[in-house]
Amino acid sequence: MSAFDQETDVCIAGAGPAGMILGLLLAAQGTRVLVLERHSNFDREYRGEVLMPRFIQMMNQIGLLTFLLQSPHLKIDGFQLYIRRRLAATISAPNLSKEAPYILWMPQTVMLEALHEKSKAYPNFTLLFDAAAEEPLTEGTRVVGLQAAVKGKPVRVGAKVSVGAEGRGSVLRRRGGFELAYEEHDFDIIWFTIPKPAGYDNTVRAFLSARHNYIILPKYPQHVQCGILIETGEYGRYVKAGIGSLKAELLDAHPMFRDFASELTDFKPFNVLAAKADRVKEWAKDGLLLVGDAAHTCSPAGAIGVSVAVASAIVAADIITDCLRKQNYSRQALGRVQALRESEVIEIQRIQSGFSGLIAAKHPLMKTVLAAGVFLLAKTGIFRKLQRKLMVMDRPLPISPTIRL
Ligand SMILES: Cc1cc2nc3c(=O)[nH]c(=O)nc-3n(C[C@H](O)[C@H](O)[C@H](O)COP(=O)(O)OP(=O)(O)OC[C@H]3O[C@@H](n4cnc5c(N)ncnc54)[C@H](O)[C@@H]3O)c2cc1C
């Protein structure tokens, strides 16, 4: 009798963008894939909705772009940076990348549902909702599957390769004994949505101001999404002080927030993102690999979290396919994903950390000094170069041409 309730080739914990795209690419190679998703559906908001040219480039590379563009989306023309309400820099999406001349806005729910639809073409792909991975199952030091709770019942899944793609709160990262090589938490963002004012165009706008910095981005179909950058833990102080405190802040911040702010009675419309970044020291153990945010969480600077998470998942599809072919599921074999991806992740996290330092200054005097610095930087080619580095892939992902849908 098998020690497992269910067996598969690859068991992926987490049906976010990384887990779903990895699962689909493996299924297209004929691999048996089981994806476990803790939630009962894909409903989520304020999650990875702005998708930079690098995401478009990689979707093109794996043959998914045309399919994804059949789902509701917006094409964002570019980005403007205002310092104290004065336009300091404009980045036009077509100038960032000729190959991907726009920024995509697509709700993550829409994208994940589309990917789920696509997966139905593969009988060797199974997605279970209400299925939470709990810990790796081991034989000696080798991971041989995952212990999960499926609709509340314990299930032991046997797998040649197990993958933690459960995002920044990854339980397999914790329970699998992975250590962090890097961790940073400079600020938080309070998100909320308001109706789009008449005539508002499809441009992302960021404002550095004397008190808080904020960002306004178009949201499909007739809204704009607004984010206020606050100090780590400051939201708790607003909650303690009552809604009047945040209301006053918003009334003062931008004329577009006034109608929304004056009608506020509680904190329900708000969603707080902790702008954390981290990276695991070693992404693989024998039989177990971390991908996406579970291996490396990016800060919100540049809105590239999904792109970076998915890039590692795509590379993982190639490496895992090779591991299955060679029946080698060792830490070294699976660790090739890290070898191929880590240098770019480190470079991106370094640039993001620099931007975070500029936008998360706490002292008003420091804010003024940094705003002046950003203004000058924005006038130079360095700013554009750094933006390009964040938002655009300078070369295709290093994968076999067969890793395609
Ligand atoms: C508020 C917010 C706004 C963001 N905005 C942007 C943006 O505009 N652009 C951008 O590029 N990035 C953005 N990001 C970052 C982006 O959402 C992530 O980088 C990206 O979603 C990571 O993908 P992932 O698949 O690795 O993990 P996730 O998207 O976090 O997916 C993990 C999945 O695993 C599931 N899960 C968790 N635990 C378990 C478990 N134990 N068992 C089974 N399943 C489990 C979760 O329910 C989830 O479905 C944002 C992040 C946040 C929090």
Short mmCIF file of C-alpha atoms in Angstrom, two decimals, residues 73-77 105 192-205 216-226 256 259-260:
data_model
loop_
_atom_site.label_atom_id
_atom_site.label_comp_id
_atom_site.label_asym_id
_atom_site.label_seq_id
_atom_site.Cartn_x
_atom_site.Cartn_y
_atom_site.Cartn_z
CA HIS A 73 -7.48 44.66 -19.60
CA LEU A 74 -6.29 48.24 -20.03
CA LYS A 75 -3.19 49.39 -21.84
CA ILE A 76 -1.39 52.07 -19.83
CA ASP A 77 0.49 54.66 -21.88
CA TRP A 105 -3.43 46.56 -16.31
CA PHE A 192 -8.15 52.50 -2.16
CA THR A 193 -10.24 52.90 -5.30
CA ILE A 194 -12.28 55.89 -6.50
CA PRO A 195 -14.35 56.55 -9.64
CA LYS A 196 -12.27 57.78 -12.57
CA PRO A 197 -12.77 61.55 -13.08
CA ALA A 198 -14.09 62.48 -16.54
CA GLY A 199 -11.28 62.74 -19.06
CA TYR A 200 -8.65 61.04 -16.84
CA ASP A 201 -6.19 59.31 -19.15
CA ASN A 202 -4.42 55.95 -18.90
CA THR A 203 -1.25 57.25 -17.24
CA VAL A 204 0.27 56.18 -13.91
CA ARG A 205 1.10 59.21 -11.75
CA ILE A 216 -2.63 57.13 -8.79
CA LEU A 217 -3.16 54.50 -11.45
CA PRO A 218 -5.93 53.74 -13.93
CA LYS A 219 -8.09 50.76 -13.03
CA TYR A 220 -10.37 48.81 -15.34
CA PRO A 221 -13.09 49.70 -16.24
CA GLN A 222 -13.99 53.15 -14.83
CA HIS A 223 -11.92 53.66 -11.69
CA VAL A 224 -8.54 54.81 -10.50
CA GLN A 225 -6.54 53.04 -7.82
CA CYS A 226 -4.77 55.25 -5.30
CA MET A 256 -9.02 63.92 -6.70
CA ASP A 259 -15.19 63.43 -2.67
CA PHE A 260 -14.07 59.97 -1.54
#
